[in-house]
Amino acid sequence: MDWPPQSVDLNPIEPIWVRSFTRAVIPQYSWAFSLNFPFPIQKSRPEATFCIQASFTLLSHVGCSNVTYLHRQSAMDTWYMDDSDEDQRLPHKLDPNQPVPLEDLEKIGVFYWRLNADIYENDPQLENIRKDRGYSFMDIITVHKDKLPNYEEKLKMFYEEHLHLDEEIRYILDGSGYFDVRNKDDRWIRIAMSKGDMITLPAGIYHRFTMDETNYAKAMRLFVGEPVWKAYNRPADDLEIRQKYLNSLKCASVM
């Protein structure tokens, strides 16, 4: 494989060799995890290995032949939440506001694309992302009191803090809403999603979803293989996937 790798046709903002990889020496492990998918890594000496974090890609092996770029035409609005028990649909920003840069989301395995939702049925960029990341399943859900059966019950379920054994991928086709994710210090980060925003949440991360004051969101749900909708409410720290996710954060913290 040529090095540096040649860019792929997804409008990369920066070359892959600038932003795709960082590495650090950590105590001996036989595997490292990027987005909770294991791949073998070479040992630089018996007592250490290189932990490789992919900022823009899901790696299936250290060769890194399959790269997905994040298109940063515009970034989502993200911030640390306050501790208020007021209506969950409100922004819940601190005073003063504490925004969270996209790079901090990447450090906890949350990745973002900005796409053209008006052409989602025939969007080559979306098709490339699906192909590169193996998103073979897709359906569309409309979250609105007139469209979603058991609407109030579903909203309560969505807002319960939980994790999944697999990635959660959501692409907002219309409307808006909030995803909340826990950072490595267990603080809530609120992610404001609107039309054209697409994110992936890594397996093992604690998160939740709520509507905003528009009370309407139409979203594409993507999945690798057959969908598994099982949620594990907190506490779920004993699950293997949670431990793998926490180990990936330790790996990233030494870079």
Coordinates of N, CA and C in Angstrom, one line a residue:
M1 N 0.8 -1.2 0.0 CA 0.0 0.0 0.0 C 0.9 1.2 0.0
D2 N 0.5 2.2 -0.9 CA 1.3 3.5 -0.9 C 1.1 4.2 0.4
W3 N 2.1 5.0 0.8 CA 2.0 5.8 2.0 C 2.7 7.2 1.7
P4 N 2.0 8.3 1.9 CA 0.7 8.4 2.5 C -0.4 7.8 1.6
P5 N -1.5 7.3 2.2 CA -2.6 6.8 1.3 C -3.2 7.9 0.5
Q6 N -3.7 7.5 -0.7 CA -4.4 8.5 -1.5 C -5.8 8.8 -1.0
S7 N -6.2 10.0 -1.1 CA -7.5 10.4 -0.6 C -8.6 9.7 -1.4
V8 N -9.8 9.5 -0.8 CA -10.9 8.9 -1.5 C -11.9 10.0 -1.9
D9 N -12.9 9.7 -2.6 CA -13.7 10.7 -3.2 C -14.9 11.1 -2.3
L10 N -14.5 11.7 -1.1 CA -15.5 12.1 -0.2 C -15.2 13.5 0.4
N11 N -14.6 14.3 -0.5 CA -14.3 15.7 -0.1 C -13.6 15.8 1.2
P12 N -12.5 15.2 1.4 CA -11.7 15.3 2.7 C -11.3 16.7 2.9
I13 N -11.4 17.2 4.1 CA -11.0 18.6 4.5 C -9.5 18.6 4.7
E14 N -8.9 17.6 5.2 CA -7.5 17.5 5.4 C -7.0 16.1 5.0
P15 N -5.7 16.0 4.6 CA -5.2 14.7 4.2 C -5.3 13.7 5.3
I16 N -5.5 12.4 4.9 CA -5.6 11.3 5.8 C -4.4 11.3 6.8
W17 N -3.2 11.5 6.3 CA -2.1 11.3 7.1 C -1.9 12.5 8.1
V18 N -2.7 13.5 7.9 CA -2.6 14.6 8.9 C -3.6 14.4 10.1
R19 N -4.8 13.9 9.8 CA -5.9 13.8 10.8 C -6.3 12.4 11.1
S20 N -6.0 11.4 10.3 CA -6.6 10.1 10.5 C -6.0 9.4 11.7
F21 N -4.7 9.6 12.0 CA -4.0 8.7 13.0 C -3.3 9.6 14.0
T22 N -3.4 9.1 15.3 CA -2.4 9.5 16.3 C -2.0 8.2 17.0
R23 N -0.9 8.2 17.6 CA -0.5 7.0 18.2 C 0.3 7.3 19.5
A24 N 0.3 6.4 20.4 CA 1.0 6.5 21.7 C 1.4 5.2 22.2
V25 N 2.5 5.1 23.0 CA 2.9 3.9 23.6 C 2.1 3.7 24.9
I26 N 1.5 2.5 25.1 CA 0.7 2.2 26.3 C 1.2 0.9 26.8
P27 N 0.8 0.5 28.0 CA 1.1 -0.8 28.6 C 0.7 -1.9 27.6
Q28 N 1.3 -3.1 27.7 CA 1.1 -4.1 26.8 C -0.4 -4.6 26.7
Y29 N -0.9 -4.6 25.5 CA -2.2 -5.2 25.1 C -2.0 -5.9 23.8
S30 N -2.8 -6.9 23.6 CA -2.7 -7.6 22.3 C -3.7 -7.0 21.3
W31 N -4.6 -6.2 21.7 CA -5.6 -5.6 20.8 C -5.9 -4.2 21.2
A32 N -6.1 -3.4 20.2 CA -6.6 -2.0 20.5 C -8.0 -1.9 19.8
F33 N -8.7 -0.9 20.3 CA -10.1 -0.7 19.8 C -10.3 0.7 19.2
S34 N -10.9 0.8 18.0 CA -11.3 2.0 17.5 C -12.8 1.9 17.2
L35 N -13.6 2.7 17.9 CA -15.0 2.6 17.8 C -15.5 1.2 18.2
N36 N -14.7 0.6 19.1 CA -15.1 -0.7 19.6 C -15.0 -1.8 18.7
F37 N -14.3 -1.7 17.6 CA -14.0 -2.8 16.6 C -12.6 -3.1 16.8
P38 N -12.2 -4.4 17.2 CA -10.9 -4.7 17.4 C -10.1 -4.9 16.1
F39 N -8.8 -4.5 16.2 CA -7.9 -4.8 15.1 C -6.5 -5.1 15.6
P40 N -5.8 -6.0 15.0 CA -4.4 -6.3 15.5 C -3.5 -5.2 15.3
I41 N -2.5 -4.9 16.2 CA -1.5 -3.9 16.0 C -0.1 -4.4 16.3
Q42 N 0.9 -3.9 15.6 CA 2.2 -4.3 15.7 C 2.8 -3.9 17.1
K43 N 3.7 -4.7 17.6 CA 4.4 -4.3 18.9 C 5.7 -3.6 18.5
S44 N 6.0 -2.5 19.1 CA 7.2 -1.8 18.9 C 8.3 -2.4 19.8
R45 N 8.0 -3.0 20.9 CA 8.9 -3.7 21.7 C 8.1 -4.6 22.6
P46 N 8.7 -5.6 23.3 CA 7.9 -6.6 24.1 C 7.0 -6.0 25.1
E47 N 7.3 -4.9 25.7 CA 6.5 -4.4 26.8 C 5.5 -3.3 26.4
A48 N 5.5 -3.0 25.1 CA 4.6 -1.9 24.7 C 4.0 -2.2 23.3
T49 N 2.9 -1.6 23.0 CA 2.3 -1.6 21.7 C 1.9 -0.2 21.3
F50 N 1.6 -0.1 20.0 CA 1.0 1.2 19.6 C -0.5 1.1 19.6
C51 N -1.1 2.1 20.2 CA -2.5 2.2 20.2 C -2.9 3.2 19.2
I52 N -3.6 2.8 18.2 CA -3.9 3.7 17.0 C -5.4 4.1 17.1
Q53 N -5.6 5.4 17.1 CA -6.9 5.9 17.1 C -7.2 6.5 15.8
A54 N -8.3 6.1 15.1 CA -8.7 6.6 13.9 C -9.7 7.8 14.1
S55 N -9.3 9.0 13.7 CA -10.1 10.1 13.9 C -11.3 10.2 12.9
F56 N -11.0 9.7 11.7 CA -12.0 9.8 10.7 C -12.5 8.5 10.1
T57 N -12.1 7.4 10.6 CA -12.4 6.2 9.9 C -12.6 5.0 10.9
L58 N -13.4 4.1 10.4 CA -13.6 2.8 11.1 C -12.6 1.8 10.5
L59 N -11.6 1.3 11.3 CA -10.6 0.5 10.8 C -10.9 -1.0 11.0
S60 N -10.8 -1.8 10.0 CA -10.9 -3.2 10.1 C -9.6 -3.9 10.3
H61 N -8.5 -3.2 9.9 CA -7.2 -3.8 10.1 C -6.2 -2.7 10.0
V62 N -5.0 -3.0 10.4 CA -4.0 -1.9 10.5 C -3.6 -1.4 9.1
G63 N -3.9 -2.1 8.0 CA -3.6 -1.6 6.7 C -4.3 -0.4 6.3
C64 N -5.5 -0.2 6.9 CA -6.3 1.0 6.7 C -6.5 1.3 5.2
S65 N -7.1 0.4 4.5 CA -7.4 0.6 3.1 C -8.8 1.2 2.8
N66 N -9.6 1.2 3.8 CA -11.0 1.6 3.7 C -11.3 2.8 4.6
V67 N -11.4 4.0 4.0 CA -11.4 5.2 4.8 C -12.7 6.0 4.5
T68 N -13.3 6.4 5.6 CA -14.5 7.3 5.5 C -14.2 8.6 6.1
Y69 N -14.3 9.7 5.3 CA -14.1 11.0 5.8 C -15.3 11.6 6.3
L70 N -15.2 12.5 7.3 CA -16.3 13.3 7.8 C -16.3 14.6 7.0
H71 N -17.4 14.9 6.5 CA -17.6 16.1 5.7 C -18.0 17.3 6.6
R72 N -17.2 18.3 6.9 CA -17.5 19.3 7.8 C -18.0 20.6 7.2
Q73 N -19.0 20.5 6.4 CA -19.5 21.7 5.8 C -20.0 22.6 6.8
S74 N -20.6 22.1 7.9 CA -21.0 22.9 9.0 C -21.1 21.9 10.2
A75 N -20.8 22.4 11.4 CA -20.8 21.5 12.5 C -22.1 21.6 13.3
M76 N -22.5 20.6 14.0 CA -23.6 20.6 14.9 C -23.3 21.5 16.1
D77 N -24.3 22.0 16.7 CA -24.1 22.8 17.9 C -24.1 21.8 19.1
T78 N -23.0 21.8 19.9 CA -22.9 20.9 21.0 C -22.4 21.7 22.3
W79 N -22.9 21.3 23.5 CA -22.5 22.0 24.7 C -22.6 21.1 25.9
Y80 N -22.0 21.5 27.0 CA -22.2 20.8 28.3 C -23.5 21.2 28.8
M81 N -24.2 20.2 29.4 CA -25.6 20.5 29.9 C -25.5 21.0 31.4
D82 N -26.6 21.7 31.8 CA -26.7 22.1 33.2 C -27.4 20.9 33.9
D83 N -27.7 21.0 35.2 CA -28.2 20.0 36.0 C -29.7 20.2 36.3
S84 N -30.3 21.1 35.5 CA -31.7 21.4 35.8 C -32.7 20.2 35.5
D85 N -33.7 20.1 36.2 CA -34.8 19.1 36.0 C -35.9 19.7 35.1
E86 N -35.7 20.9 34.6 CA -36.8 21.5 33.7 C -37.0 20.6 32.5
D87 N -38.0 21.0 31.7 CA -38.4 20.3 30.5 C -37.2 19.8 29.7
Q88 N -37.1 18.5 29.5 CA -36.0 18.0 28.8 C -35.8 18.5 27.4
R89 N -36.9 19.1 26.8 CA -36.9 19.6 25.4 C -36.2 20.9 25.3
L90 N -35.9 21.6 26.5 CA -35.2 22.8 26.5 C -33.7 22.6 26.3
P91 N -33.0 23.6 25.8 CA -31.6 23.4 25.5 C -30.7 23.0 26.7
H92 N -31.0 23.5 27.9 CA -30.2 23.1 29.1 C -28.7 23.5 28.9
K93 N -28.5 24.7 28.5 CA -27.1 25.2 28.4 C -26.7 25.8 29.8
L94 N -25.4 25.8 30.0 CA -24.9 26.4 31.2 C -24.8 27.9 31.0
D95 N -24.7 28.7 32.0 CA -24.5 30.1 31.9 C -23.2 30.6 32.6
P96 N -22.2 31.0 31.8 CA -22.2 31.1 30.4 C -22.2 29.7 29.7
N97 N -22.5 29.7 28.4 CA -22.5 28.4 27.7 C -21.1 27.9 27.6
Q98 N -21.0 26.5 27.6 CA -19.7 25.8 27.5 C -19.8 24.9 26.2
P99 N -19.5 25.5 25.1 CA -19.6 24.6 23.8 C -18.6 23.5 23.9
V100 N -18.9 22.5 23.1 CA -18.0 21.3 23.0 C -17.5 21.2 21.6
P101 N -16.2 21.3 21.3 CA -15.7 21.2 19.9 C -15.9 19.8 19.4
L102 N -16.1 19.7 18.1 CA -16.3 18.4 17.4 C -15.1 17.4 17.7
E103 N -13.9 18.0 17.9 CA -12.8 17.1 18.2 C -12.9 16.4 19.5
D104 N -13.6 17.0 20.5 CA -13.9 16.3 21.8 C -14.9 15.2 21.6
L105 N -15.8 15.4 20.7 CA -16.7 14.2 20.4 C -16.0 13.1 19.8
E106 N -15.1 13.4 18.9 CA -14.3 12.3 18.2 C -13.5 11.5 19.3
K107 N -13.0 12.2 20.3 CA -12.2 11.5 21.3 C -13.0 10.5 22.1
I108 N -14.3 10.7 22.2 CA -15.1 9.7 22.8 C -15.9 8.8 21.8
G109 N -15.5 8.8 20.6 CA -16.0 7.9 19.6 C -17.2 8.3 18.9
V110 N -17.6 9.6 19.0 CA -18.8 10.1 18.3 C -18.4 10.8 17.1
F111 N -18.9 10.4 15.9 CA -18.5 11.0 14.6 C -19.6 11.6 13.9
Y112 N -19.3 12.5 13.0 CA -20.3 13.4 12.4 C -20.1 13.6 10.9
W113 N -21.2 13.6 10.2 CA -21.3 14.0 8.8 C -22.3 15.1 8.6
R114 N -22.1 16.0 7.7 CA -23.1 16.9 7.2 C -23.5 16.5 5.8
L115 N -24.7 16.1 5.5 CA -25.1 15.6 4.2 C -26.3 16.4 3.7
N116 N -26.7 16.2 2.5 CA -27.8 16.9 1.9 C -29.0 16.0 2.0
A117 N -29.9 16.3 3.0 CA -31.0 15.4 3.2 C -32.1 15.4 2.1
D118 N -32.0 16.5 1.3 CA -33.0 16.5 0.2 C -32.8 15.5 -0.9
I119 N -31.6 14.9 -0.9 CA -31.3 13.9 -1.9 C -30.9 12.6 -1.3
Y120 N -31.4 12.3 -0.1 CA -31.0 11.1 0.6 C -31.2 9.8 -0.1
E121 N -32.3 9.8 -1.0 CA -32.6 8.5 -1.7 C -31.6 8.2 -2.8
N122 N -30.9 9.2 -3.3 CA -29.9 9.0 -4.3 C -28.6 9.8 -4.1
D123 N -28.2 9.8 -2.8 CA -27.0 10.6 -2.4 C -25.8 9.7 -2.5
P124 N -24.8 10.0 -3.5 CA -23.6 9.2 -3.6 C -22.7 9.3 -2.4
Q125 N -22.7 10.4 -1.7 CA -21.9 10.5 -0.5 C -22.4 9.6 0.6
L126 N -23.8 9.6 0.8 CA -24.4 8.6 1.8 C -24.1 7.2 1.4
E127 N -24.2 6.9 0.1 CA -24.0 5.5 -0.4 C -22.5 5.1 -0.1
N128 N -21.6 6.0 -0.3 CA -20.2 5.7 0.0 C -19.9 5.5 1.5
I129 N -20.6 6.3 2.3 CA -20.4 6.1 3.8 C -21.0 4.7 4.1
R130 N -22.2 4.4 3.6 CA -22.8 3.1 3.9 C -21.9 1.9 3.5
K131 N -21.4 2.1 2.3 CA -20.5 1.0 1.8 C -19.2 0.8 2.6
D132 N -18.6 2.0 2.9 CA -17.3 1.9 3.6 C -17.5 1.4 5.0
R133 N -18.6 1.7 5.7 CA -18.8 1.3 7.1 C -19.7 0.1 7.2
G134 N -20.2 -0.4 6.1 CA -20.9 -1.7 6.2 C -22.3 -1.5 6.7
Y135 N -22.9 -0.3 6.5 CA -24.3 -0.1 7.0 C -25.3 -0.7 6.0
S136 N -25.6 -2.0 6.1 CA -26.4 -2.7 5.2 C -27.9 -2.5 5.4
F137 N -28.3 -2.2 6.7 CA -29.7 -2.1 7.0 C -30.1 -0.6 7.1
M138 N -31.3 -0.2 6.7 CA -31.7 1.1 6.8 C -33.3 1.1 6.9
D139 N -33.8 2.0 7.8 CA -35.2 2.3 7.8 C -35.4 3.7 8.3
I140 N -36.6 4.2 8.2 CA -36.9 5.6 8.5 C -38.0 5.6 9.6
I141 N -37.7 6.4 10.6 CA -38.7 6.6 11.7 C -39.1 8.1 11.8
T142 N -40.4 8.3 12.0 CA -40.9 9.7 12.2 C -41.3 9.8 13.7
V143 N -40.7 10.6 14.4 CA -41.1 10.8 15.8 C -42.0 12.0 16.0
H144 N -43.2 11.8 16.1 CA -44.3 12.8 16.2 C -45.5 12.1 16.8
K145 N -46.2 12.9 17.6 CA -47.4 12.3 18.3 C -48.4 11.7 17.4
D146 N -48.5 12.2 16.1 CA -49.5 11.6 15.2 C -48.9 10.5 14.3
K147 N -47.6 10.3 14.4 CA -46.9 9.3 13.5 C -46.4 8.1 14.2
L148 N -46.0 8.3 15.5 CA -45.3 7.2 16.2 C -46.3 6.6 17.2
P149 N -46.6 5.3 17.1 CA -47.4 4.6 18.1 C -46.8 4.7 19.5
N150 N -47.7 4.8 20.5 CA -47.2 4.9 21.9 C -46.1 6.0 22.0
Y151 N -46.4 7.1 21.5 CA -45.5 8.2 21.4 C -44.9 8.6 22.8
E152 N -45.7 8.8 23.8 CA -45.2 9.3 25.1 C -44.4 8.2 25.7
E153 N -44.8 7.0 25.6 CA -44.0 5.8 26.2 C -42.7 5.7 25.5
K154 N -42.7 5.9 24.2 CA -41.4 5.8 23.4 C -40.4 6.9 23.8
L155 N -41.0 8.1 24.0 CA -40.1 9.2 24.4 C -39.5 9.0 25.8
K156 N -40.2 8.4 26.7 CA -39.6 8.1 28.0 C -38.5 7.0 27.8
M157 N -38.8 6.1 27.0 CA -37.8 5.0 26.7 C -36.5 5.6 26.1
F158 N -36.7 6.5 25.1 CA -35.5 7.1 24.4 C -34.7 7.9 25.4
Y159 N -35.3 8.5 26.4 CA -34.6 9.5 27.3 C -34.0 8.7 28.5
E160 N -34.3 7.5 28.6 CA -33.7 6.7 29.7 C -32.2 6.5 29.3
E161 N -31.3 6.8 30.2 CA -29.9 6.6 30.0 C -29.5 5.1 29.7
H162 N -28.9 4.8 28.6 CA -28.7 3.4 28.2 C -27.5 3.3 27.3
L163 N -27.1 2.1 27.0 CA -26.1 1.8 25.9 C -26.6 0.7 25.1
H164 N -25.9 0.5 24.0 CA -26.1 -0.6 23.0 C -24.9 -1.5 22.8
L165 N -25.1 -2.7 22.3 CA -23.9 -3.5 22.0 C -23.3 -3.2 20.7
D166 N -24.0 -2.4 19.9 CA -23.5 -2.0 18.5 C -23.6 -0.5 18.4
E167 N -23.0 0.0 17.3 CA -23.1 1.4 17.0 C -24.6 1.9 16.9
E168 N -24.8 3.1 17.2 CA -26.1 3.7 16.9 C -25.9 4.8 15.9
I169 N -26.5 4.7 14.7 CA -26.3 5.6 13.6 C -27.6 6.3 13.3
R170 N -27.7 7.6 13.3 CA -28.9 8.4 13.0 C -28.6 9.5 12.1
Y171 N -29.5 9.7 11.1 CA -29.4 10.7 10.1 C -30.7 11.4 10.0
I172 N -30.7 12.7 10.4 CA -31.9 13.5 10.5 C -32.3 14.0 9.1
L173 N -33.4 13.5 8.6 CA -33.9 13.9 7.3 C -34.8 15.1 7.3
D174 N -35.4 15.4 8.5 CA -36.3 16.5 8.7 C -36.5 16.7 10.2
G175 N -36.8 17.9 10.6 CA -37.1 18.2 12.0 C -35.8 18.3 12.7
S176 N -35.8 18.0 14.1 CA -34.7 18.2 14.9 C -34.9 17.5 16.2
G177 N -33.8 17.4 17.0 CA -33.9 16.8 18.3 C -32.5 16.8 19.0
Y178 N -32.4 16.2 20.2 CA -31.1 16.2 20.9 C -30.7 14.8 21.2
F179 N -29.4 14.5 21.0 CA -28.7 13.4 21.5 C -27.9 13.8 22.7
D180 N -27.9 13.2 23.8 CA -27.1 13.5 25.0 C -26.1 12.3 25.1
V181 N -24.8 12.6 25.3 CA -23.8 11.5 25.5 C -23.0 11.9 26.7
R182 N -22.5 10.8 27.4 CA -21.6 11.0 28.5 C -20.1 11.1 28.0
N183 N -19.4 12.1 28.5 CA -18.0 12.1 28.2 C -17.2 11.2 29.2
K184 N -15.9 11.3 29.0 CA -15.1 10.4 29.9 C -15.1 10.7 31.3
D185 N -15.5 12.0 31.6 CA -15.7 12.4 33.0 C -17.1 12.3 33.5
D186 N -17.9 11.6 32.7 CA -19.3 11.4 33.1 C -20.2 12.6 33.0
R187 N -19.8 13.6 32.3 CA -20.6 14.8 32.1 C -21.5 14.7 30.9
W188 N -22.6 15.2 30.9 CA -23.5 15.2 29.8 C -23.1 16.2 28.7
I189 N -23.0 15.8 27.5 CA -22.9 16.7 26.4 C -24.1 16.6 25.5
R190 N -24.7 17.7 25.2 CA -25.9 17.8 24.4 C -25.6 18.1 23.0
I191 N -26.1 17.3 22.1 CA -25.8 17.4 20.6 C -27.1 17.8 19.9
A192 N -27.2 19.0 19.4 CA -28.4 19.5 18.7 C -28.3 19.0 17.3
M193 N -29.3 18.1 16.9 CA -29.3 17.6 15.6 C -30.4 18.2 14.8
S194 N -30.2 18.5 13.5 CA -31.2 19.1 12.6 C -31.0 18.4 11.3
K195 N -31.9 18.9 10.3 CA -31.9 18.3 9.0 C -30.5 18.3 8.4
G196 N -30.1 17.1 7.9 CA -28.8 17.0 7.3 C -27.6 16.5 8.2
D197 N -27.9 16.4 9.5 CA -26.9 16.0 10.4 C -27.0 14.4 10.6
M198 N -25.8 13.8 10.6 CA -25.7 12.4 10.7 C -24.6 12.1 11.7
I199 N -24.9 11.2 12.7 CA -23.8 10.9 13.7 C -23.8 9.4 13.9
T200 N -22.7 8.9 14.4 CA -22.6 7.5 14.9 C -22.2 7.6 16.4
L201 N -22.8 6.8 17.2 CA -22.5 6.7 18.6 C -21.9 5.3 18.8
P202 N -20.7 5.2 19.5 CA -20.0 3.9 19.6 C -20.8 3.0 20.5
A203 N -20.6 1.7 20.3 CA -21.1 0.7 21.2 C -20.5 0.9 22.5
G204 N -21.3 0.9 23.6 CA -20.8 1.0 24.9 C -20.9 2.3 25.6
I205 N -21.3 3.4 24.8 CA -21.4 4.7 25.3 C -22.7 4.9 26.0
Y206 N -22.8 5.6 27.1 CA -24.1 5.9 27.7 C -24.6 7.1 27.0
H207 N -25.9 7.1 26.6 CA -26.5 8.1 25.9 C -28.0 8.1 26.0
R208 N -28.7 9.1 25.4 CA -30.2 9.2 25.4 C -30.6 10.1 24.3
F209 N -31.9 10.1 24.0 CA -32.4 11.0 23.0 C -33.7 11.7 23.5
T210 N -33.9 12.9 23.1 CA -35.1 13.6 23.4 C -35.5 14.6 22.2
M211 N -36.7 14.8 22.1 CA -37.2 15.8 21.2 C -36.8 17.2 21.7
D212 N -36.7 18.2 20.8 CA -36.6 19.6 21.2 C -38.0 20.2 21.2
E213 N -38.1 21.5 21.2 CA -39.4 22.1 21.3 C -40.2 22.1 20.0
T214 N -39.6 21.6 18.9 CA -40.4 21.4 17.7 C -41.3 20.2 17.7
N215 N -40.9 19.2 18.6 CA -41.7 18.0 18.8 C -41.8 17.2 17.4
Y216 N -40.8 17.2 16.6 CA -40.9 16.5 15.3 C -39.5 16.2 14.8
A217 N -39.3 14.9 14.5 CA -38.0 14.5 13.9 C -38.3 13.3 13.0
K218 N -37.7 13.4 11.8 CA -37.7 12.3 10.8 C -36.3 11.8 10.6
A219 N -36.0 10.6 10.9 CA -34.6 10.1 10.9 C -34.5 8.8 10.2
M220 N -33.3 8.7 9.6 CA -32.9 7.4 9.0 C -32.1 6.7 10.1
R221 N -32.4 5.4 10.3 CA -31.6 4.5 11.2 C -30.8 3.5 10.4
L222 N -29.5 3.5 10.6 CA -28.7 2.6 9.9 C -28.1 1.6 10.8
F223 N -27.7 0.4 10.3 CA -27.2 -0.7 11.1 C -26.3 -1.6 10.3
V224 N -25.3 -2.2 10.9 CA -24.5 -3.2 10.3 C -25.2 -4.6 10.5
G225 N -25.6 -5.1 9.4 CA -26.4 -6.4 9.5 C -27.8 -6.2 10.0
E226 N -28.3 -7.3 10.5 CA -29.7 -7.2 11.0 C -29.8 -6.3 12.3
P227 N -30.8 -5.4 12.4 CA -30.8 -4.5 13.5 C -31.1 -5.3 14.8
V228 N -30.5 -4.8 15.9 CA -30.8 -5.3 17.2 C -31.1 -4.0 18.1
W229 N -32.3 -3.9 18.5 CA -32.7 -2.7 19.1 C -32.6 -2.7 20.7
K230 N -32.0 -3.8 21.2 CA -32.0 -4.0 22.6 C -31.1 -2.9 23.3
A231 N -31.7 -2.2 24.3 CA -31.0 -1.2 25.1 C -30.8 -1.7 26.5
Y232 N -29.6 -1.4 27.0 CA -29.2 -1.8 28.4 C -29.2 -0.5 29.2
N233 N -30.1 -0.3 30.1 CA -30.2 0.9 30.9 C -29.1 0.9 31.9
R234 N -28.6 2.1 32.2 CA -27.6 2.3 33.3 C -28.2 1.9 34.6
P235 N -27.4 1.1 35.4 CA -26.0 0.7 35.3 C -25.8 -0.5 34.4
A236 N -24.8 -0.5 33.5 CA -24.5 -1.7 32.7 C -23.0 -1.8 32.5
D237 N -22.3 -1.4 33.6 CA -20.8 -1.4 33.5 C -20.2 -2.7 33.5
D238 N -21.0 -3.8 33.8 CA -20.4 -5.1 33.8 C -20.4 -5.8 32.4
L239 N -21.1 -5.1 31.5 CA -21.1 -5.7 30.1 C -19.7 -5.5 29.5
E240 N -19.4 -6.6 28.7 CA -18.1 -6.6 28.1 C -17.9 -5.4 27.1
I241 N -18.9 -5.0 26.4 CA -18.8 -3.9 25.5 C -18.6 -2.6 26.2
R242 N -19.1 -2.4 27.4 CA -18.8 -1.2 28.2 C -17.4 -1.2 28.6
Q243 N -16.8 -2.3 29.0 CA -15.4 -2.3 29.4 C -14.5 -2.1 28.2
K244 N -14.9 -2.6 27.0 CA -14.1 -2.3 25.8 C -14.1 -0.8 25.5
Y245 N -15.3 -0.2 25.6 CA -15.4 1.2 25.3 C -14.5 2.0 26.3
L246 N -14.6 1.7 27.6 CA -13.8 2.4 28.6 C -12.3 2.2 28.3
N247 N -11.9 1.0 27.9 CA -10.5 0.8 27.5 C -10.1 1.7 26.3
S248 N -11.0 1.9 25.4 CA -10.7 2.7 24.2 C -10.5 4.2 24.6
L249 N -11.2 4.6 25.7 CA -11.0 6.0 26.2 C -9.7 6.1 26.8
K250 N -9.2 5.1 27.6 CA -7.9 5.1 28.2 C -6.8 5.2 27.1
C251 N -7.0 4.5 26.1 CA -6.1 4.5 25.0 C -6.0 5.9 24.4
A252 N -7.1 6.5 24.2 CA -7.1 7.9 23.6 C -6.5 8.9 24.5
S253 N -6.7 8.7 25.8 CA -6.2 9.7 26.8 C -4.7 9.8 26.9
V254 N -4.0 8.9 26.4 CA -2.5 8.9 26.4 C -1.9 9.5 25.2
M255 N -2.8 9.9 24.3 CA -2.2 10.5 23.0 C -1.9 11.9 23.1

